[in-house]
XYZ file of C-alpha atoms in Angstrom:
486
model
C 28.016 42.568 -30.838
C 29.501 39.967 -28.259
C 31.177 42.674 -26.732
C 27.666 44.206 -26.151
C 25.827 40.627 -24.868
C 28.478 40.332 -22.630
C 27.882 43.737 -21.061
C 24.262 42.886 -21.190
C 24.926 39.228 -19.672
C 27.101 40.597 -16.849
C 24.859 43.328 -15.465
C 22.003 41.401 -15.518
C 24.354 38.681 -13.187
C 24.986 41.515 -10.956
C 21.295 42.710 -10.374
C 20.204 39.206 -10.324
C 22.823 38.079 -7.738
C 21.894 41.322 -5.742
C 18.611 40.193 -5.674
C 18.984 36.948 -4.605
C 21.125 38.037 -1.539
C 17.738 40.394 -0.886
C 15.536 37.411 -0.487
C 17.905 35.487 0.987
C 18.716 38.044 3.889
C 14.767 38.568 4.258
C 14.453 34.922 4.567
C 16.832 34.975 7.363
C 15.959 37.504 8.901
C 12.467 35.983 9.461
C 13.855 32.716 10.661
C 15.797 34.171 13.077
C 12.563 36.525 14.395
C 10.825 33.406 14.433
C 13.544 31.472 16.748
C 14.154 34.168 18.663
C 10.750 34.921 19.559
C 9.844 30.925 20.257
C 12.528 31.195 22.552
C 11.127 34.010 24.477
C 8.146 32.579 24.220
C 9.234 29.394 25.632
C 10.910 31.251 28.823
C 7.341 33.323 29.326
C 4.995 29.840 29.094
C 7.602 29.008 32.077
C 6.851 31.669 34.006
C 3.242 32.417 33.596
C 3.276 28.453 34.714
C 5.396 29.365 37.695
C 3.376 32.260 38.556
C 0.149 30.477 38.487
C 1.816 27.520 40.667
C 2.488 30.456 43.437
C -1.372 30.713 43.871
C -1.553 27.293 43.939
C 1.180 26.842 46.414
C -0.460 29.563 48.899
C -3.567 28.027 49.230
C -1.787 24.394 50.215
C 0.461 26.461 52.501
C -2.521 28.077 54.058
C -4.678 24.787 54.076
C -1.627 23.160 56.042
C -1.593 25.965 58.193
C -4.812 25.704 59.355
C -4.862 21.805 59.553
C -1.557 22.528 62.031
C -3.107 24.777 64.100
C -6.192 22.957 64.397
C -4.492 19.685 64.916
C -6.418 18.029 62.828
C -4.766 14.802 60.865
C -4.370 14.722 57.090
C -3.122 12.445 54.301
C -1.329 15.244 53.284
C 2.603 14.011 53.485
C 4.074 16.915 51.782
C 7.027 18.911 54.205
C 5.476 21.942 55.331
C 8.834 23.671 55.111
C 9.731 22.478 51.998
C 6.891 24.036 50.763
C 6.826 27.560 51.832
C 10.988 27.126 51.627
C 10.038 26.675 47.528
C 6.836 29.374 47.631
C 9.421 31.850 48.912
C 12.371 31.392 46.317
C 9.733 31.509 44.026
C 8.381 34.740 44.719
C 11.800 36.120 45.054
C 13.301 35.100 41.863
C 10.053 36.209 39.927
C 10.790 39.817 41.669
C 14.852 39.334 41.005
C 14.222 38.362 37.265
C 15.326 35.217 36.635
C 13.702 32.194 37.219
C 16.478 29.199 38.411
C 14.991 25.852 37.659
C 16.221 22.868 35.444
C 17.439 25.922 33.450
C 17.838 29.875 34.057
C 14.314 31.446 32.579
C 14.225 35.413 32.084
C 11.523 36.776 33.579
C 10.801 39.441 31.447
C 8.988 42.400 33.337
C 7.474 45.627 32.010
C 7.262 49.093 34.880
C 3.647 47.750 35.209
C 4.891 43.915 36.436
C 7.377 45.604 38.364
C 4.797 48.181 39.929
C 2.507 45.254 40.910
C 5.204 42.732 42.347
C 6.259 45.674 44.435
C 2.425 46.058 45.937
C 2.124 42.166 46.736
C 5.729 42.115 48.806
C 4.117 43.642 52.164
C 0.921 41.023 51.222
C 3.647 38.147 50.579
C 5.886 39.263 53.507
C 2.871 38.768 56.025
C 1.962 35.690 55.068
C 5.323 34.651 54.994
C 6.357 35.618 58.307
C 2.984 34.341 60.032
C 3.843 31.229 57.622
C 7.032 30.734 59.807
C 5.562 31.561 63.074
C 3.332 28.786 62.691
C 5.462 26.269 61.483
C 7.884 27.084 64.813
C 7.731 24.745 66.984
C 8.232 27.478 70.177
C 5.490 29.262 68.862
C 2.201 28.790 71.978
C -1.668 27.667 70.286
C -2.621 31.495 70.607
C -0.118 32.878 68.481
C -0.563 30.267 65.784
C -4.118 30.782 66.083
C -3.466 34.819 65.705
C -1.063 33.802 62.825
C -3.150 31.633 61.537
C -5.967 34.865 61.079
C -3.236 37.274 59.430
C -2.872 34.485 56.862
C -6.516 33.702 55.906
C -7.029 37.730 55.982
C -4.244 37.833 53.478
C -4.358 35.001 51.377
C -7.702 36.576 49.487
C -5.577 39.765 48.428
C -2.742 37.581 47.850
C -5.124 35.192 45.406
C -5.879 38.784 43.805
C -2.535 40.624 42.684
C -1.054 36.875 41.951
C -4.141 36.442 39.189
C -3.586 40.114 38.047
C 0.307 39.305 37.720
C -0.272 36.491 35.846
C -2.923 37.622 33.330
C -0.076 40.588 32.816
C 2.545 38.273 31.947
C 0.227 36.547 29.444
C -0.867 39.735 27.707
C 2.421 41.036 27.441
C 3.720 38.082 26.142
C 1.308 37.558 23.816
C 1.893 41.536 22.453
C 5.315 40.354 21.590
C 3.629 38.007 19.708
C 1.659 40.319 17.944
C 5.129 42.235 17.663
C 6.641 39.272 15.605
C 3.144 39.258 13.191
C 3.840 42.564 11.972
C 7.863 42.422 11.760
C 6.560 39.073 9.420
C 4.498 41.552 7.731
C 7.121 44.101 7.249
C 9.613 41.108 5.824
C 7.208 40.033 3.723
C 6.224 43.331 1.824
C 9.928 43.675 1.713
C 10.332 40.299 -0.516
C 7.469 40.897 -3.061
C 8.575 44.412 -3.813
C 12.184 42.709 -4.270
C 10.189 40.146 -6.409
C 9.012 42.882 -8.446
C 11.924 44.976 -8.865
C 14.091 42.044 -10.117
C 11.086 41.528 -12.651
C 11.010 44.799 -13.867
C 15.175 45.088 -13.463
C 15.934 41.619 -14.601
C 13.438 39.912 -16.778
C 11.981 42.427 -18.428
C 15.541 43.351 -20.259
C 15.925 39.586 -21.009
C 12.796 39.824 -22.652
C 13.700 42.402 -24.820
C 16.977 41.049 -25.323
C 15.531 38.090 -26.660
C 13.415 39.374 -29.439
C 16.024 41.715 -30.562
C 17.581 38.714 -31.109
C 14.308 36.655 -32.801
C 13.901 39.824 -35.345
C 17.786 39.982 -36.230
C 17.159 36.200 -36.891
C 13.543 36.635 -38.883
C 16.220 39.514 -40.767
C 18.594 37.154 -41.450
C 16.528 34.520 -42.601
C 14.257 36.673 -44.989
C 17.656 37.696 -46.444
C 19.262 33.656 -46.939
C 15.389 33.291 -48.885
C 16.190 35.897 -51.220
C 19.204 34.780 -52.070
C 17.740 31.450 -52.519
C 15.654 33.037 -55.001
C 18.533 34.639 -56.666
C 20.402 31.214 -57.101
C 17.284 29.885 -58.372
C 17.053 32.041 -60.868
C 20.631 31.825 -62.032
C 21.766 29.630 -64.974
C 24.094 27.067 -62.687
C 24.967 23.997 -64.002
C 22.245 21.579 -62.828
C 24.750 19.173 -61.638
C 26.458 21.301 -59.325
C 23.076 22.414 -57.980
C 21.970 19.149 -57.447
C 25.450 17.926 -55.494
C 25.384 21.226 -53.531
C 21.826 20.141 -52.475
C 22.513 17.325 -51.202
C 25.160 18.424 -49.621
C 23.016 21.157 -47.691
C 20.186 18.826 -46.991
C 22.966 16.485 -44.614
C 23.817 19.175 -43.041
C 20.620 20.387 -42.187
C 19.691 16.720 -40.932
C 22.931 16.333 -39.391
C 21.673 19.811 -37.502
C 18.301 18.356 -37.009
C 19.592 15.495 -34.883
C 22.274 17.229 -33.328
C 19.891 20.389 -32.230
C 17.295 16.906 -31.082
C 19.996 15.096 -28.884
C 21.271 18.928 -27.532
C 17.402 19.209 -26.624
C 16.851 15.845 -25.089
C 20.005 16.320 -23.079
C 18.656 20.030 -21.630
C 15.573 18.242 -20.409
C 17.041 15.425 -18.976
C 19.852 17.610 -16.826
C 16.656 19.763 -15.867
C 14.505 16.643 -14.939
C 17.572 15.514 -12.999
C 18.532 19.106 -11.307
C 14.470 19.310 -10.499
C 14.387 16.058 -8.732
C 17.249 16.886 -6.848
C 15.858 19.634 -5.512
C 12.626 18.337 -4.751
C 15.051 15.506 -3.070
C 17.131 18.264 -1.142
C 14.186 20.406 0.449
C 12.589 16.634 1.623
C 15.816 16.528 3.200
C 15.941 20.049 4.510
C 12.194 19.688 5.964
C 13.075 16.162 7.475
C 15.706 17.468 9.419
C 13.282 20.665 10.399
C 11.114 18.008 11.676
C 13.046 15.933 13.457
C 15.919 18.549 15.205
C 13.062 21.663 15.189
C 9.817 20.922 15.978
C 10.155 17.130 17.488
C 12.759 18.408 19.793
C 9.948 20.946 20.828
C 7.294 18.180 20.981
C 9.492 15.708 22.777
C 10.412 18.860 25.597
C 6.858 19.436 25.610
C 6.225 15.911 26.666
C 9.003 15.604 29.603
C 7.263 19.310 31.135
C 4.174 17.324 30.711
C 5.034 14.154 32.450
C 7.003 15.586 35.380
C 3.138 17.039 35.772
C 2.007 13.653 36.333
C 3.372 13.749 40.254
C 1.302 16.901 41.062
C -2.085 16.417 42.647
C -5.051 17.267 40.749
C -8.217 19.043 42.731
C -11.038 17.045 40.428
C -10.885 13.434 38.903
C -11.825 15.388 35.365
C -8.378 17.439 35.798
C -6.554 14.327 36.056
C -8.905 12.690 32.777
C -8.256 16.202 30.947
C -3.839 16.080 31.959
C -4.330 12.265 30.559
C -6.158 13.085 27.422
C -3.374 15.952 26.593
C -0.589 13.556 27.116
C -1.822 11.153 24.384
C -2.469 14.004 22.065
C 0.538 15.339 22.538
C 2.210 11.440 22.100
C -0.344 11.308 18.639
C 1.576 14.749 17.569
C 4.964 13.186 18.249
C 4.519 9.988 15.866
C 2.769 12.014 13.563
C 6.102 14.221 12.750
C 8.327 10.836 12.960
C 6.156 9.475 10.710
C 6.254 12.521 8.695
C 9.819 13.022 8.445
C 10.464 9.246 7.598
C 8.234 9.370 4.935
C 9.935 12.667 3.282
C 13.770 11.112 3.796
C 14.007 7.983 5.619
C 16.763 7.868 7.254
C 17.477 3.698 6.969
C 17.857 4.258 3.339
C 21.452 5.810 3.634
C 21.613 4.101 7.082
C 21.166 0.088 5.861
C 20.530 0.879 1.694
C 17.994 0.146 -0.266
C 16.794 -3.783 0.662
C 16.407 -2.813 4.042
C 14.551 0.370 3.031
C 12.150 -1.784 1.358
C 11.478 -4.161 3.682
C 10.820 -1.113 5.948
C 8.131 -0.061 4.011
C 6.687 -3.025 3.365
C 6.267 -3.345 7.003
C 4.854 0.285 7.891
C 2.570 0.014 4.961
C 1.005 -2.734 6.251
C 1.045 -1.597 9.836
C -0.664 1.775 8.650
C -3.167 0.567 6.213
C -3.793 -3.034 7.206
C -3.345 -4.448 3.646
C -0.758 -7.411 3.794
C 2.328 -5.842 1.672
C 5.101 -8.735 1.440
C 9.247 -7.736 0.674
C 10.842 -10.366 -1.348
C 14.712 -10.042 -1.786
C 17.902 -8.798 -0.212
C 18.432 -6.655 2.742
C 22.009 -6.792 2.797
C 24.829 -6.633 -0.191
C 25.749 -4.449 -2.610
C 24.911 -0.825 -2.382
C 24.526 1.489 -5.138
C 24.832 5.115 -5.693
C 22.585 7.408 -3.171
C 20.984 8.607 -6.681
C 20.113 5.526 -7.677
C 18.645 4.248 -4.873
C 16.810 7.074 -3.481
C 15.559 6.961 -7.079
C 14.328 3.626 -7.239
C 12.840 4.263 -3.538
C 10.508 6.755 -4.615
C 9.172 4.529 -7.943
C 8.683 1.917 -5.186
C 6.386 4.134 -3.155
C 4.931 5.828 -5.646
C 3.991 2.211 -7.583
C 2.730 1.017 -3.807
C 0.809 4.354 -3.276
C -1.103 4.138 -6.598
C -1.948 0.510 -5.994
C -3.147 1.127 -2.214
C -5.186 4.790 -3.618
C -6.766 2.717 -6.776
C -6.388 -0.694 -7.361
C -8.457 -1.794 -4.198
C -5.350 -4.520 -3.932
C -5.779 -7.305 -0.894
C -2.323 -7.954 -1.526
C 0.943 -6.364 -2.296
C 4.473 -7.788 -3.072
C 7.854 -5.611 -3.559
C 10.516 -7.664 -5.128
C 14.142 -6.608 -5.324
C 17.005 -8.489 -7.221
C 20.464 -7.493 -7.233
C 22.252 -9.617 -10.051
C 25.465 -8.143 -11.644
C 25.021 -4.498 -13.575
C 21.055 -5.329 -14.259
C 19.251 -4.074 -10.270
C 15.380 -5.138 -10.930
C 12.490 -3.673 -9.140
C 9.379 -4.936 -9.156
C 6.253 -4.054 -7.023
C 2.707 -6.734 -7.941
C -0.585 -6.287 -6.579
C -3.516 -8.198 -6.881
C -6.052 -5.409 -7.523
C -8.927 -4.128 -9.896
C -5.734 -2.991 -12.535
C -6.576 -0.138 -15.353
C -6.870 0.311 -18.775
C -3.182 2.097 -20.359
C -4.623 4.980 -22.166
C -2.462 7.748 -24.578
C -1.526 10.962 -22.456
C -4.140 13.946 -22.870
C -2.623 15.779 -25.572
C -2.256 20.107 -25.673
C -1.808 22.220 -28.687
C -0.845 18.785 -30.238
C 1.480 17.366 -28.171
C 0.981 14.533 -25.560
C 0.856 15.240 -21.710
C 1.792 12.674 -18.916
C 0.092 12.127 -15.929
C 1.937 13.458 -12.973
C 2.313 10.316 -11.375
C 3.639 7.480 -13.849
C 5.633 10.420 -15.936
C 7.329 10.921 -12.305
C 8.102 6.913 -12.022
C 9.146 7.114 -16.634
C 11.213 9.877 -16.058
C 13.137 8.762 -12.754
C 13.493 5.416 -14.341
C 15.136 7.113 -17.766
C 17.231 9.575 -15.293
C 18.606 5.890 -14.256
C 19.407 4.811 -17.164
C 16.253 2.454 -16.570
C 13.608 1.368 -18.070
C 10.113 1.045 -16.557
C 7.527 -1.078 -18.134
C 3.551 -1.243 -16.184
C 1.616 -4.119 -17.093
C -1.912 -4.024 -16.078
C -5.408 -5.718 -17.157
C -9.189 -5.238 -15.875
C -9.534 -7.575 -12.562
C -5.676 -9.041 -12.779
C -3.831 -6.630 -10.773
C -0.970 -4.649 -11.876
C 3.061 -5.531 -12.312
C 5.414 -2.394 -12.200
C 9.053 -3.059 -13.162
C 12.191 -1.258 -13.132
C 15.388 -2.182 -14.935
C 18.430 -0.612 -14.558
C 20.014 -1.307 -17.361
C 23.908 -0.043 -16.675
C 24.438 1.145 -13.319
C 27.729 1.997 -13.778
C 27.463 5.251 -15.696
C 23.471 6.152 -13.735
């Protein structure tokens, strides 16, 4: 028989571990689409931008141009040459491929872009050269003025294969969008059917496993009660019966406890192991918001300020550039603000005081009601556990008492005296009634979020106590009571 469960036990690790690497080689796979595609994306946003900025840049060069020829004065200061200098290496690096700016951008072109760059050179090349011949100084009044006509006749088609060009790059860009949607799609059909085939593969034999088990058990027990009968029945000596009773009963309370403490240590390691996890993916989606999508944000906001310098054509451009900047600053402190509150990062920085008086001060700032920090900021530290542990009761206790109490008034206290860390957070609010959990089927069940606060605090090696009456306020308090062995 153990021969057999082992058997059992280790091809059911195998499939299970096989399945696991499944998802977890889907799961990368689709991260790495997603990066790589960003990236692309990224390098097409720059050159649709660039491409759009050529039209942009003919029109000045032709407006100059004509103010040249005509000799008429403008509060235009921008160089002439440096302009159609940058108008031409633009145009030739968008035909070459590669766009060479703060940073090489691959201008990724289909046989269409190719097609249509090729049938705006000779429309690019005139305007160009006529460009030049009008910003010669050798060249007479008449041939600038003849120049001068080539370039407004060919400015209009030039306006007209640049906007083509342009939409192109968009649509093409965003059909390798579309691309990524259904690779997404692909990846994701590929998990559930993994899903279900370690279901049916996996769990389903476990299942079975287990009430073979419960039925050689039920077996085994109808077999001890007939046996009990038997003894009954017998003629023992009453004495013996009696001692050998007693005897059993021990032993089945001595199992009773022991089967008890076994059970209360399972949940605790499985409380602990859950709140570590929930603790690890705040981390993991902390960091992805900081290093992954600020980093974005924060590039997003340099492209967007070195826009500042450029002209606008209408006052409403410039209010429009303006009101994007601010959203895009309002997006930025949103995901700081975001990723503090998920792991913040002056908790392992400075420890848990200074954490405190941290969030004293940005609770305050964000909701406006007065929340004071009384203790430390500086001394002894204890273990991450412990005081990542004791930050969450402490925002959890300040979150219920900003959600319900109505408080005016909030005060965090932290004392650090020997092997007994106290933490206590007071409001001055409506306070609440302590009522018994709902109860299931017979049995009590806690509210999500004081249980969370109780069953941190007994993780510690705490104990949390809530004191609360109608119009008083409310006192939460944590005490660890050894935080040696936490």
């Amino acid at each position: 028989m153990a021969q057999l469960e082992q058997q059992v036990a280790r091809r059911l690790t195998r499939f299970y571990i096989l399945a696991l690497t499944v998802l977890a080689v889907l799961a990368l796979s689709g991260l790495l689409f997603i990066r790589q595609t960003l990236n692309d994306h990224d390098d097409d946003s720059r050159v649709v931008n660039v491409a759009g900025r050529q039209r942009m840049l003919s029109q000045r060069l032709t407006k100059l141009a004509l103010l040249q020829t005509t000799e008429i004065p403008t509060p235009d200061t921008a160089s002439f040459t440096a302009l159609l200098n940058t108008w031409s290496q633009i145009q030739r690096q968008l035909r070459d491929g590669t766009l060479r700016m703060e940073k090489d951008y691959l201008v990724r072109k289909s046989r269409r872009i190719d097609q249509m760059l090729a049938q705006i050179e000779p429309v690019f090349q005139s305007m160009y050269q006529n460009l030049v011949r009008i910003n010669t100084a050798s060249t007479t009044p008449e041939e600038k003025k003849a120049a001068l006509q080539a370039v407004l006749q060919a400015e209009p088609l030039f306006l007209e294969q640049m906007n083509a060009i342009v939409f192109q790059f968009d649509q093409e860009s965003f059909e390798r969008v579309r691309a990524l949607e259904r690779i997404e799609w692909v990846l994701t059909i590929a998990t559930l059917l993994t899903l279900l085939i370690e279901g049916l593969l996996i769990f389903r034999p476990v299942v079975k496993h287990t009430k073979d088990v419960i039925r050689k058990l039920t077996e085994s027990d109808e077999a001890l009660r007939q046996t009990n009968a038997q003894l009954n029945m017998a003629n023992y000596d009453l004495e013996n019966a009696n001692r050998q009773l007693v005897i059993t009963q021990r032993e089945l309370l001595w199992a009773t406890e022991e089967k008890y403490r076994l059970q209360m240590a399972e949940e605790k390691i499985r409380s602990a192991g859950l709140l570590e996890g929930q603790e690890e993916e705040r981390r993991r989606f902390a960091r992805e918001l900081h290093d992954g999508i600020g980093q974005m944000l924060t590039g997003l906001k340099l492209h967007a300020e070195k826009l500042k310098a450029v002209p606008f054509a209408e006052p409403k451009h410039r209010e429009r550039f303006e009101e994007l900047c601010n959203l895009i600053y309002d997006v930025i402190q949103t995901t700081r603000q975001t990723s503090h509150n998920l792991m913040p990062s002056v908790l392992n920085d400075f420890g848990l005081g200074a954490a405190l008086q941290f969030l004293a001060e940005q609770t305050t700032r964000s909701s406006g009601i007065p929340v004071t920090y009384e203790g430390e900021t500086e001394g002894k530290r204890l273990t991450p556990a412990q005081e990542i542990g004791l930050y969450r009761i402490a925002q959890e206790a300040l979150n219920n008492a900003m959600k319900h109490a109505e408080a005016r008034q909030i005060i965090i206290r932290w004392q650090h005296d020997g092997n007994s860390p106290t933490l206590t957070v007071e409001d001055d609010g409506k306070g609440f009634v302590q009522k018994a959990a709902p109860e299931k089927d017979g049995l009590p069940q806690p509210t999500h979020g004081l249980e969370n606060m109780r069953t941190r605090a007994r993780l510690l090696n705490g104990e949390l106590t809530i004191a609360s009456k109608r119009k008083k306020g409310t006192k939460v308090t944590v005490c660890l009571t050894d935080t040696r062995n936490a």
